[in-house]
mmCIF file of N, CA, C and O and ligand atoms in Angstrom:
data_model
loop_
_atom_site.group_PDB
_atom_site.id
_atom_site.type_symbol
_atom_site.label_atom_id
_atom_site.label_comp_id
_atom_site.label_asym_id
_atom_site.label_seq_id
_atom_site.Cartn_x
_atom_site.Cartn_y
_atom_site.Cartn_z
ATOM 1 N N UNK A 60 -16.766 0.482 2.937
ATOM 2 C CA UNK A 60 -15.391 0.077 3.313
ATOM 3 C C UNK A 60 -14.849 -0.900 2.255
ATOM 4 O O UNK A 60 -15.505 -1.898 1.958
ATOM 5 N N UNK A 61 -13.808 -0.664 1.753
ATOM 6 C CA UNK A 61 -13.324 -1.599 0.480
ATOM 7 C C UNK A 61 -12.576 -3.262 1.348
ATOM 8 O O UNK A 61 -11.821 -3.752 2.188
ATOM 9 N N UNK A 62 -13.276 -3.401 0.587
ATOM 10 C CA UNK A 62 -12.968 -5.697 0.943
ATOM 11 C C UNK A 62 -11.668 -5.784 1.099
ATOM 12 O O UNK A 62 -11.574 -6.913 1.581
ATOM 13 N N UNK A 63 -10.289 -5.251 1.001
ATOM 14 C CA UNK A 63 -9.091 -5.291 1.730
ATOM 15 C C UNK A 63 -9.372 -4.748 3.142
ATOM 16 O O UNK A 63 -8.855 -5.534 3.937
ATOM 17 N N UNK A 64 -9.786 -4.051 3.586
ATOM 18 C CA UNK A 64 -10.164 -3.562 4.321
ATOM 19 C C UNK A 64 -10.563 -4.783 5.693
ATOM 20 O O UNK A 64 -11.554 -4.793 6.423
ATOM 21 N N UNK A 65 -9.587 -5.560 5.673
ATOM 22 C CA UNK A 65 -9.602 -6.315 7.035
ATOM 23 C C UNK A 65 -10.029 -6.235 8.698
ATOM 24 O O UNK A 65 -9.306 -5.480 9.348
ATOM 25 N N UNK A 66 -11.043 -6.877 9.403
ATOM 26 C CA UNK A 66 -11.179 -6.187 10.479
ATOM 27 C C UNK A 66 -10.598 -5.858 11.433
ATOM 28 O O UNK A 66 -10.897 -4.984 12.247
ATOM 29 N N UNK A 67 -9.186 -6.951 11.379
ATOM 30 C CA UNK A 67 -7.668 -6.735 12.406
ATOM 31 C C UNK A 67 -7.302 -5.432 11.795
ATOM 32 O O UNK A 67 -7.029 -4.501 12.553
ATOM 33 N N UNK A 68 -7.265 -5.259 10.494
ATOM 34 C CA UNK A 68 -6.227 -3.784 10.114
ATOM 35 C C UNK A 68 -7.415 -3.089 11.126
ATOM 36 O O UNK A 68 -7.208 -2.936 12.329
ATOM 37 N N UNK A 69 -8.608 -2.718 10.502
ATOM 38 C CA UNK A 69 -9.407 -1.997 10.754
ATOM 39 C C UNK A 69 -9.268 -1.310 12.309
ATOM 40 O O UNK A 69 -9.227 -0.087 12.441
ATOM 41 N N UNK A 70 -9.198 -2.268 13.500
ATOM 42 C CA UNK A 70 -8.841 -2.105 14.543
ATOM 43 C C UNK A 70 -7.541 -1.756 14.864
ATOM 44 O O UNK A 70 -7.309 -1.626 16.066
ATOM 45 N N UNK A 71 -6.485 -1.542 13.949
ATOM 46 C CA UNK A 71 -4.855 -1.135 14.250
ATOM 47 C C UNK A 71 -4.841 0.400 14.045
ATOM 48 O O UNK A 71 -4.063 1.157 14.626
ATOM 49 N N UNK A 72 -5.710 0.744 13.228
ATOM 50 C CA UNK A 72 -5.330 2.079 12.232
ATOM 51 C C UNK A 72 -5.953 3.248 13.520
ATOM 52 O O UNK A 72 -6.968 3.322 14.213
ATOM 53 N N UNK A 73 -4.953 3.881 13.380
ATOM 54 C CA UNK A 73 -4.997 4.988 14.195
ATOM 55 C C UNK A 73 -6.460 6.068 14.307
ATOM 56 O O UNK A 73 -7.101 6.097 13.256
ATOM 57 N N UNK A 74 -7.000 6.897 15.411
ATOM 58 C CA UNK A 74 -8.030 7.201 15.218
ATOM 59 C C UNK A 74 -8.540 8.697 14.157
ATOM 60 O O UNK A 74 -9.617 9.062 13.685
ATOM 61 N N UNK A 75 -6.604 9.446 14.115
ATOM 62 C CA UNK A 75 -6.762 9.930 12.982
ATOM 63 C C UNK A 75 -6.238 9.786 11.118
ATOM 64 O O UNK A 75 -5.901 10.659 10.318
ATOM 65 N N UNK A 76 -6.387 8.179 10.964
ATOM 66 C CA UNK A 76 -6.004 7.621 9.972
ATOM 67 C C UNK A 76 -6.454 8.345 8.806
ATOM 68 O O UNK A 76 -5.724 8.341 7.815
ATOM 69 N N UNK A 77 -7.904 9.163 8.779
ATOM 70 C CA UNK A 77 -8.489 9.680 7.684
ATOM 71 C C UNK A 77 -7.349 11.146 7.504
ATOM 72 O O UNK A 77 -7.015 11.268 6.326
ATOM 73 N N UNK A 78 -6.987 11.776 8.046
ATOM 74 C CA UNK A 78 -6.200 12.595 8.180
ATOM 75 C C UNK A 78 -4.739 12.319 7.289
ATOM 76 O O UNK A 78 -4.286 12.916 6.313
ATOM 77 N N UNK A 79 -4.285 11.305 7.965
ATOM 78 C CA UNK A 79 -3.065 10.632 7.470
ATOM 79 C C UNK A 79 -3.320 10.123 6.174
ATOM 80 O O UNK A 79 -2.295 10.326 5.522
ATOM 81 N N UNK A 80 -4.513 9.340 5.194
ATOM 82 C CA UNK A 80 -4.160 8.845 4.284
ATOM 83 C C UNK A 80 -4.684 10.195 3.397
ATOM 84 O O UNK A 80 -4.627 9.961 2.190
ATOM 85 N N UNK A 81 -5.091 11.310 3.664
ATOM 86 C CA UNK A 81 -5.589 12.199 3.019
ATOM 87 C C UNK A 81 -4.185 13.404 3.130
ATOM 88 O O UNK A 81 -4.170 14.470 2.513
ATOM 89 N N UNK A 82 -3.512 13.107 3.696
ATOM 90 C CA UNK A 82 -1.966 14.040 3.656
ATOM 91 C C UNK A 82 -1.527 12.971 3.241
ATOM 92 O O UNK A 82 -0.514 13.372 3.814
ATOM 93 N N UNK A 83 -1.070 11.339 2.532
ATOM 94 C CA UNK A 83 -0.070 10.928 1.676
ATOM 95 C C UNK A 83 -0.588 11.080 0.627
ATOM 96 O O UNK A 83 0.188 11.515 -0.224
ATOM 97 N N UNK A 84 -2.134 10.815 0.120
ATOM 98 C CA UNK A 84 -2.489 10.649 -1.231
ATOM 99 C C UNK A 84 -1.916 12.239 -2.189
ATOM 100 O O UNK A 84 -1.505 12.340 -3.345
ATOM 101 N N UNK A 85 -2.139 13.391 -1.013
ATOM 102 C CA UNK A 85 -1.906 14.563 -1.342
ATOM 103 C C UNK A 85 -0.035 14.377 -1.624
ATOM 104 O O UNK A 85 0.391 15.155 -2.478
ATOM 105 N N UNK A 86 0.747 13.683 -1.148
ATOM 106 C CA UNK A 86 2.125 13.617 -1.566
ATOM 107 C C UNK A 86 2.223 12.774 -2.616
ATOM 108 O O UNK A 86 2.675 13.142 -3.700
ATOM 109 N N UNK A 87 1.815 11.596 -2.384
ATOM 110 C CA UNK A 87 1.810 10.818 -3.328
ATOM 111 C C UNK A 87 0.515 11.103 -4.137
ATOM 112 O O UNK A 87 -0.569 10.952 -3.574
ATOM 113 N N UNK A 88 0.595 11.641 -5.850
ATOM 114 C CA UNK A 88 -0.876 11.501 -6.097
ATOM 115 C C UNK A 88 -0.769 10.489 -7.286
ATOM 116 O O UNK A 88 -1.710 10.328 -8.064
ATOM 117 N N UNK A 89 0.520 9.751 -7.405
ATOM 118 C CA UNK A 89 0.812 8.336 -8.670
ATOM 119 C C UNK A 89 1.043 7.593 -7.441
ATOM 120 O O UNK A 89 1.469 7.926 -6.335
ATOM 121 N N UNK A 90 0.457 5.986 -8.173
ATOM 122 C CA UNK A 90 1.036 5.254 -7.458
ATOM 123 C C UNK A 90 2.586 5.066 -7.700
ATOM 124 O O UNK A 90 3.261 5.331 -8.695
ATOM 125 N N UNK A 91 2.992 4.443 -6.290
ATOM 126 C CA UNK A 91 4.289 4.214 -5.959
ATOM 127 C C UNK A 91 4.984 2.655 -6.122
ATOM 128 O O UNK A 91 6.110 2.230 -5.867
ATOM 129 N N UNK A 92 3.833 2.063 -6.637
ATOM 130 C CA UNK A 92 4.310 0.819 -7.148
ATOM 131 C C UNK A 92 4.445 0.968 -8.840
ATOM 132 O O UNK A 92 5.474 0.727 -9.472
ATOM 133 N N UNK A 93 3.121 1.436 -9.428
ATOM 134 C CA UNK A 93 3.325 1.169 -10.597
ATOM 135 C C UNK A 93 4.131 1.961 -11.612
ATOM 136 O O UNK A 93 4.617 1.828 -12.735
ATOM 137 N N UNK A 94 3.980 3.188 -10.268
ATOM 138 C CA UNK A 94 3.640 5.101 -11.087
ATOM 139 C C UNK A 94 3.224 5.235 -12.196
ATOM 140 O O UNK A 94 3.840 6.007 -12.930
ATOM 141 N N UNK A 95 2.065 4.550 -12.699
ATOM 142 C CA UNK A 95 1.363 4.995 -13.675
ATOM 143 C C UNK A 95 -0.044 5.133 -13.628
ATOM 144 O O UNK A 95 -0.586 5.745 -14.549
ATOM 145 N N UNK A 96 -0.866 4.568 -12.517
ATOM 146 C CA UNK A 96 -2.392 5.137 -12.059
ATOM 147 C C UNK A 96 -2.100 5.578 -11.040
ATOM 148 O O UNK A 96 -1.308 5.192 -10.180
ATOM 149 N N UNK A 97 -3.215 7.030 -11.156
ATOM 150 C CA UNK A 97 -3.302 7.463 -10.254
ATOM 151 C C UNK A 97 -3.667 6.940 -8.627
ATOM 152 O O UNK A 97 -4.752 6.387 -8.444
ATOM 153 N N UNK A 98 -2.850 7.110 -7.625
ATOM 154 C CA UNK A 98 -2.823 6.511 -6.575
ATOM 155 C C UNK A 98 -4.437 6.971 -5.674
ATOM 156 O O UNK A 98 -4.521 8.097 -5.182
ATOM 157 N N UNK A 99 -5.542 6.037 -5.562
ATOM 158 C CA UNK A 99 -6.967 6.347 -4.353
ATOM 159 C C UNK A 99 -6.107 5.914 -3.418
ATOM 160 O O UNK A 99 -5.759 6.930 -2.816
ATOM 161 N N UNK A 100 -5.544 4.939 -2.934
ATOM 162 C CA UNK A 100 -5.322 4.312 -1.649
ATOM 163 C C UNK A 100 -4.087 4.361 -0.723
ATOM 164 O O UNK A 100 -3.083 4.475 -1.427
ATOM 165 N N UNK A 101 -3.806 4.320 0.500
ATOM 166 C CA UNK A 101 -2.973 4.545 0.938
ATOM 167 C C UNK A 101 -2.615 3.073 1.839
ATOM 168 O O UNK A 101 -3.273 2.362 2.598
ATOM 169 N N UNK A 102 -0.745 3.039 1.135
ATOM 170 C CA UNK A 102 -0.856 1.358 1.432
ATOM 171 C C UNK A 102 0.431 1.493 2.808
ATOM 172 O O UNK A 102 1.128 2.503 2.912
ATOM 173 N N UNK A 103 0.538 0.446 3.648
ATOM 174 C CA UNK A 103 1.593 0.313 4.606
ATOM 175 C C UNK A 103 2.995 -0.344 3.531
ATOM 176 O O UNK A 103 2.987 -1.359 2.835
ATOM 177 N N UNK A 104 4.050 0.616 3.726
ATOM 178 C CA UNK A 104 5.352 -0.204 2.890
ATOM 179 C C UNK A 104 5.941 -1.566 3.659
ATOM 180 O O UNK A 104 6.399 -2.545 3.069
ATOM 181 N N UNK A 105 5.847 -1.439 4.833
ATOM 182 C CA UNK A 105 6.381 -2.592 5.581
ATOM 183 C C UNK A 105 5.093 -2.807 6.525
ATOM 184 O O UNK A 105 5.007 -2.184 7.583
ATOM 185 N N UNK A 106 4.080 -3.721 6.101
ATOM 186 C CA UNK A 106 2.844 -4.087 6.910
ATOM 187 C C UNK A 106 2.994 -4.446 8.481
ATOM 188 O O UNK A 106 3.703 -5.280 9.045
ATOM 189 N N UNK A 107 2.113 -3.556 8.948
ATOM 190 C CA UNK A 107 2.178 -3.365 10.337
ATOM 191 C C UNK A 107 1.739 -2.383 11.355
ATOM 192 O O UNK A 107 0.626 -1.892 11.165
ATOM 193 N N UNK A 108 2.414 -1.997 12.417
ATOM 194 C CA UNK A 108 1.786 -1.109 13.183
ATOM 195 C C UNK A 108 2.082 0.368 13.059
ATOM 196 O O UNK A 108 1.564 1.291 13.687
ATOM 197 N N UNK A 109 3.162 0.419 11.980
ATOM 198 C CA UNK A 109 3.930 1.422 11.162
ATOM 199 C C UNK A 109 2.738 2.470 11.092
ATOM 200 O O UNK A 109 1.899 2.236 10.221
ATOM 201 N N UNK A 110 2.560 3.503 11.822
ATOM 202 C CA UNK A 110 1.175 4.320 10.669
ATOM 203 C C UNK A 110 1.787 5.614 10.220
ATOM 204 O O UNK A 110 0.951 6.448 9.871
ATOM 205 N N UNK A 111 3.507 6.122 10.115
ATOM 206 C CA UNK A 111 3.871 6.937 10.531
ATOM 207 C C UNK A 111 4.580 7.563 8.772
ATOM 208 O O UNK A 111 5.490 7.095 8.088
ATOM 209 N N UNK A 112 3.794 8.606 8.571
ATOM 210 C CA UNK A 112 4.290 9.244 6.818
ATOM 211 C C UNK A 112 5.265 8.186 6.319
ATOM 212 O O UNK A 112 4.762 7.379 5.537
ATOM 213 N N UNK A 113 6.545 8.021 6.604
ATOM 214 C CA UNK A 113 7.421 7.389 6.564
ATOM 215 C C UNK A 113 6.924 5.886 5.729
ATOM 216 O O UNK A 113 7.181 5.428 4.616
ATOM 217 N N UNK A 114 6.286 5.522 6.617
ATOM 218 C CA UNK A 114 5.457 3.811 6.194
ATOM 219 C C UNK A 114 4.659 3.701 5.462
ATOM 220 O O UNK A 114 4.121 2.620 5.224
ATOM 221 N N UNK A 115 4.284 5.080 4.754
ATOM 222 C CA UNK A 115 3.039 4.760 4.269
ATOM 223 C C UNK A 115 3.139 5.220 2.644
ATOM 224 O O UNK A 115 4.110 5.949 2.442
ATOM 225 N N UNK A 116 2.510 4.998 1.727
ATOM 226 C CA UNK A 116 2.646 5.111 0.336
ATOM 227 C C UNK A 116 1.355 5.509 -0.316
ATOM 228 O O UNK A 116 0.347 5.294 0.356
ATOM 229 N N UNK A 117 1.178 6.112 -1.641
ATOM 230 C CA UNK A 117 0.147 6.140 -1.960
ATOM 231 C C UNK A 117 0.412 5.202 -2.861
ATOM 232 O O UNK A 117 1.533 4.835 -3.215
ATOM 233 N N UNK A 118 -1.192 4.596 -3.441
ATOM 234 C CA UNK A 118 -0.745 3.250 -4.107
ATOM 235 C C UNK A 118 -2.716 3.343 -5.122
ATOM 236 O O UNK A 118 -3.805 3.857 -4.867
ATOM 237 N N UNK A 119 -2.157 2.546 -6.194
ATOM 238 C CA UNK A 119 -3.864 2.724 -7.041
ATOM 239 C C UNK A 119 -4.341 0.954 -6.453
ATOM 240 O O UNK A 119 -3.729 0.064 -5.861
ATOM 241 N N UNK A 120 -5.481 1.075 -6.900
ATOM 242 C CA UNK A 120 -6.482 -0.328 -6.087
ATOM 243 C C UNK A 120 -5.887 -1.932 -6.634
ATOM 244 O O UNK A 120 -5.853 -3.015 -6.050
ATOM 245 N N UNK A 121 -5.461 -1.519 -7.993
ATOM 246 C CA UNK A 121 -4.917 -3.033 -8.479
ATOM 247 C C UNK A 121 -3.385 -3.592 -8.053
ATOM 248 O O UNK A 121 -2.835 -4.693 -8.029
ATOM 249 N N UNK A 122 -3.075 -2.434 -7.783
ATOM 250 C CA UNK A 122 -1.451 -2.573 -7.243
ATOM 251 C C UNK A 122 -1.363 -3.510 -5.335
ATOM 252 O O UNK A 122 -0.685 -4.468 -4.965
ATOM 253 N N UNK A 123 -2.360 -2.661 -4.600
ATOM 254 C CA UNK A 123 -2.867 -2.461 -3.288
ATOM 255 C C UNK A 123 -3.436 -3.998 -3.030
ATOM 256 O O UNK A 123 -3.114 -4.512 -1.959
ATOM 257 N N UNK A 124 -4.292 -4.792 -3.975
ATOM 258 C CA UNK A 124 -5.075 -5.185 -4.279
ATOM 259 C C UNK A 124 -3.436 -6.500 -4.102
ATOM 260 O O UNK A 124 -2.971 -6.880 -3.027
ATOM 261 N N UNK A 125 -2.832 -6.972 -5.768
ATOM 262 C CA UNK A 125 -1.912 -7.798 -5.691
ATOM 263 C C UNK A 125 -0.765 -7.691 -4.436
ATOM 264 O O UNK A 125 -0.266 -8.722 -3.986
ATOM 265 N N UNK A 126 -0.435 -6.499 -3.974
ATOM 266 C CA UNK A 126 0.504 -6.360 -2.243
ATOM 267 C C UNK A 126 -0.643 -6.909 -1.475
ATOM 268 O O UNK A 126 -0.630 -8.129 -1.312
ATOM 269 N N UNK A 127 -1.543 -6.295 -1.017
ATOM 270 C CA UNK A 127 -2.113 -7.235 0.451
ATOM 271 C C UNK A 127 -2.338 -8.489 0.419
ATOM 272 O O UNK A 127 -2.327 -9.209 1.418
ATOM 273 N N UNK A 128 -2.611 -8.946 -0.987
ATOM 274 C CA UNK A 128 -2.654 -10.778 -1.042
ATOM 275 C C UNK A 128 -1.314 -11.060 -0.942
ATOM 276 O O UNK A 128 -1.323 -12.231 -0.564
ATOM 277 N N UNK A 129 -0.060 -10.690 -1.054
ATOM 278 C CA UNK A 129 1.250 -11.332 -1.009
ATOM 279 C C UNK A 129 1.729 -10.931 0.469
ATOM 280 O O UNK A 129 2.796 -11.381 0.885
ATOM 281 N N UNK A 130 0.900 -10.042 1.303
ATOM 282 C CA UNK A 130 1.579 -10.354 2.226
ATOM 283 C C UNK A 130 0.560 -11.654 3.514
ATOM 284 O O UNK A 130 0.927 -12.085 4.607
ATOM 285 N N UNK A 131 -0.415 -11.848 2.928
ATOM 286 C CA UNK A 131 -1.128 -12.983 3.294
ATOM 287 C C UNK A 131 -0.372 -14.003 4.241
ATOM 288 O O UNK A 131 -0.698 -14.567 5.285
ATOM 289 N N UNK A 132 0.960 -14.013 3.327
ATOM 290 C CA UNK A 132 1.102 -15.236 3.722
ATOM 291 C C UNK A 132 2.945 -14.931 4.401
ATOM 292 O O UNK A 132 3.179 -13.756 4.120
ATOM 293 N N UNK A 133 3.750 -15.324 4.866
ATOM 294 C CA UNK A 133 4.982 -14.727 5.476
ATOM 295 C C UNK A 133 5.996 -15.371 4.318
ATOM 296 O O UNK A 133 6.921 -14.676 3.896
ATOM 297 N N UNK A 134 5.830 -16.444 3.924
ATOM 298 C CA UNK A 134 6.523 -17.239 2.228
ATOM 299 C C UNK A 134 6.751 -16.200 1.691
ATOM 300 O O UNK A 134 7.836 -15.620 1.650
ATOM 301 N N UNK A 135 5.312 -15.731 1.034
ATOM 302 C CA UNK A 135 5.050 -14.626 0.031
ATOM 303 C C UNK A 135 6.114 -13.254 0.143
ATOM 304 O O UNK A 135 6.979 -12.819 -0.618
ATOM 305 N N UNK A 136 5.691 -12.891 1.238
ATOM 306 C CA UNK A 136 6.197 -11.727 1.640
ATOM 307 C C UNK A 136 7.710 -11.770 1.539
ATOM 308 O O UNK A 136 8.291 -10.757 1.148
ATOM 309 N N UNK A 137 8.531 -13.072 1.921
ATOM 310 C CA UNK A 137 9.812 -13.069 1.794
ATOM 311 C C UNK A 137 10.265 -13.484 0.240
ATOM 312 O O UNK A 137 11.434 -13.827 0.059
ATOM 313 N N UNK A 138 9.612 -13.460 -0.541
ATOM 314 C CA UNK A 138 9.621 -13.642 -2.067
ATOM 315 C C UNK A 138 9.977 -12.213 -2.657
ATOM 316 O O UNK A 138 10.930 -11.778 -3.304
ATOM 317 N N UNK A 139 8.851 -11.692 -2.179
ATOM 318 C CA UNK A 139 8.952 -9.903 -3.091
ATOM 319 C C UNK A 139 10.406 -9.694 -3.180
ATOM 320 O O UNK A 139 11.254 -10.376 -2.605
ATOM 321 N N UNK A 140 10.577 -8.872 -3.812
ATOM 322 C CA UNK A 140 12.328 -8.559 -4.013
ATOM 323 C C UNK A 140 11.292 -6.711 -3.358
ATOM 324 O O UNK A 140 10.218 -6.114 -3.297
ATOM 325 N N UNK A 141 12.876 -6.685 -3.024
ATOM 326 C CA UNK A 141 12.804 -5.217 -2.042
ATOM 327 C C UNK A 141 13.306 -3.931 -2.700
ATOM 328 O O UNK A 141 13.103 -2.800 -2.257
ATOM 329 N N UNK A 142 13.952 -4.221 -3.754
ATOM 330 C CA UNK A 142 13.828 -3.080 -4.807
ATOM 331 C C UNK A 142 12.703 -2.641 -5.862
ATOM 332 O O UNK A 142 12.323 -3.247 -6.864
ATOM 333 N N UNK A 143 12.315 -1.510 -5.383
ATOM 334 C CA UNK A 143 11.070 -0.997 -7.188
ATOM 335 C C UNK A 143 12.212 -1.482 -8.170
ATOM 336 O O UNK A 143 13.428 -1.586 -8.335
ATOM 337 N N UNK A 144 10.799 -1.732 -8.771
ATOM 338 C CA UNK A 144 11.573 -2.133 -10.286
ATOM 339 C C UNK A 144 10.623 -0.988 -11.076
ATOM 340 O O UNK A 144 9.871 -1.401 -11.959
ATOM 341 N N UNK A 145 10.646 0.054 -10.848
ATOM 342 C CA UNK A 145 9.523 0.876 -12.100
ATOM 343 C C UNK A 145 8.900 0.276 -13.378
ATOM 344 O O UNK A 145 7.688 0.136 -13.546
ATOM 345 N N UNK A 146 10.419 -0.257 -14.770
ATOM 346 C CA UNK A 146 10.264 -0.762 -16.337
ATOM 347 C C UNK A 146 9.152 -1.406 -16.135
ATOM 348 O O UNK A 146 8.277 -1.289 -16.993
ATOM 349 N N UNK A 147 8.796 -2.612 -14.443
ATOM 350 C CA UNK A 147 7.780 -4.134 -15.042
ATOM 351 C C UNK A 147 6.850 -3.106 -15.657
ATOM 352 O O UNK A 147 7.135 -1.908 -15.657
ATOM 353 N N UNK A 148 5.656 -3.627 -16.217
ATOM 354 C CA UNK A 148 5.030 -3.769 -16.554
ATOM 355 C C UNK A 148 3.834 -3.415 -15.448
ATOM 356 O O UNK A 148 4.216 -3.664 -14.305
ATOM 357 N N UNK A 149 2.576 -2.931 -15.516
ATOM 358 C CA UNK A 149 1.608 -2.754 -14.413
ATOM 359 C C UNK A 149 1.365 -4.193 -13.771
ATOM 360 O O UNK A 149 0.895 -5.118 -14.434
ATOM 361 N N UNK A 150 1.815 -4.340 -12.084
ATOM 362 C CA UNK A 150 1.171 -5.651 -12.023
ATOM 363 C C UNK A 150 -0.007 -6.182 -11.310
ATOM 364 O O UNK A 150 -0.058 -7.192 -10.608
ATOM 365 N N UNK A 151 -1.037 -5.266 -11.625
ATOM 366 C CA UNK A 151 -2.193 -5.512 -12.034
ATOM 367 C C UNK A 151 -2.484 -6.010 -13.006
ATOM 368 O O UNK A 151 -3.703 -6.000 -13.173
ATOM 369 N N UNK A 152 -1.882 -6.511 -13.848
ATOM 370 C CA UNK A 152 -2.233 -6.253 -15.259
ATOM 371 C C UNK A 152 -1.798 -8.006 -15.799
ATOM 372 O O UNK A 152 -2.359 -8.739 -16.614
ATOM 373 N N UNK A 153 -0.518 -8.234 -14.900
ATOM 374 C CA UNK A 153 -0.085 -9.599 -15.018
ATOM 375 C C UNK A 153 -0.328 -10.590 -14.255
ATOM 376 O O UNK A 153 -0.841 -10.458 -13.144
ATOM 377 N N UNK A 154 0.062 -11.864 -14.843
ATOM 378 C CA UNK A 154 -0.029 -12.975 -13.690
ATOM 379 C C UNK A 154 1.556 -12.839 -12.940
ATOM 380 O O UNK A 154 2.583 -12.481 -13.517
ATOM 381 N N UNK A 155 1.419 -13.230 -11.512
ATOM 382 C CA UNK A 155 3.016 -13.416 -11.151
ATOM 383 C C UNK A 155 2.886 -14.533 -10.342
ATOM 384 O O UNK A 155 3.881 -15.041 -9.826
HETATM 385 ZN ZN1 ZN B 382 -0.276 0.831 -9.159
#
């Protein structure tokens, strides 16, 4: 189980979640943050009880990785700006 992998999420996610993140990765197969690695993971766009195609994104581990630490905190989360910006830069890759 990958270390984002929280035990509250763990207990939210639906009982056919394997199903669901294996039909977005198949839509999404770039990530949707960086679109430039290929997307393993399947991330919530608006974190929550959301589990529904709609909410959900495919996303690669470093991208997935910098989103679940920013939504840590409710500050954070109201920081992100709510438009993709595609041009940044991978931000995996940067400090922000
Ligand atoms: Zn990415």
């Amino acid at each position: 189980m990958p270390a984002w992998f929280g035990s509250d999420r763990a207990a939210r996610l639906p009982p056919d979640w394997p199903r669901r993140r294996a039909r977005v990765l198949r839509r999404d197969p770039i990530c949707q943050v960086c679109q430039l690695a290929p997307a393993t993971e399947v991330d919530h766009i608006n974190p929550g009880d959301d589990h529904s195609d709609a909410n959900l994104q495919g996303i690669c581990g470093p991208c997935h990785a910098t989103k679940s630490g920013r939504e840590g905190g409710r500050a954070a989360a109201s920081r992100r700006p709510s438009a993709r910006r595609p041009a940044d830069p991978h931000p995996g890759l940067i400090e922000r």
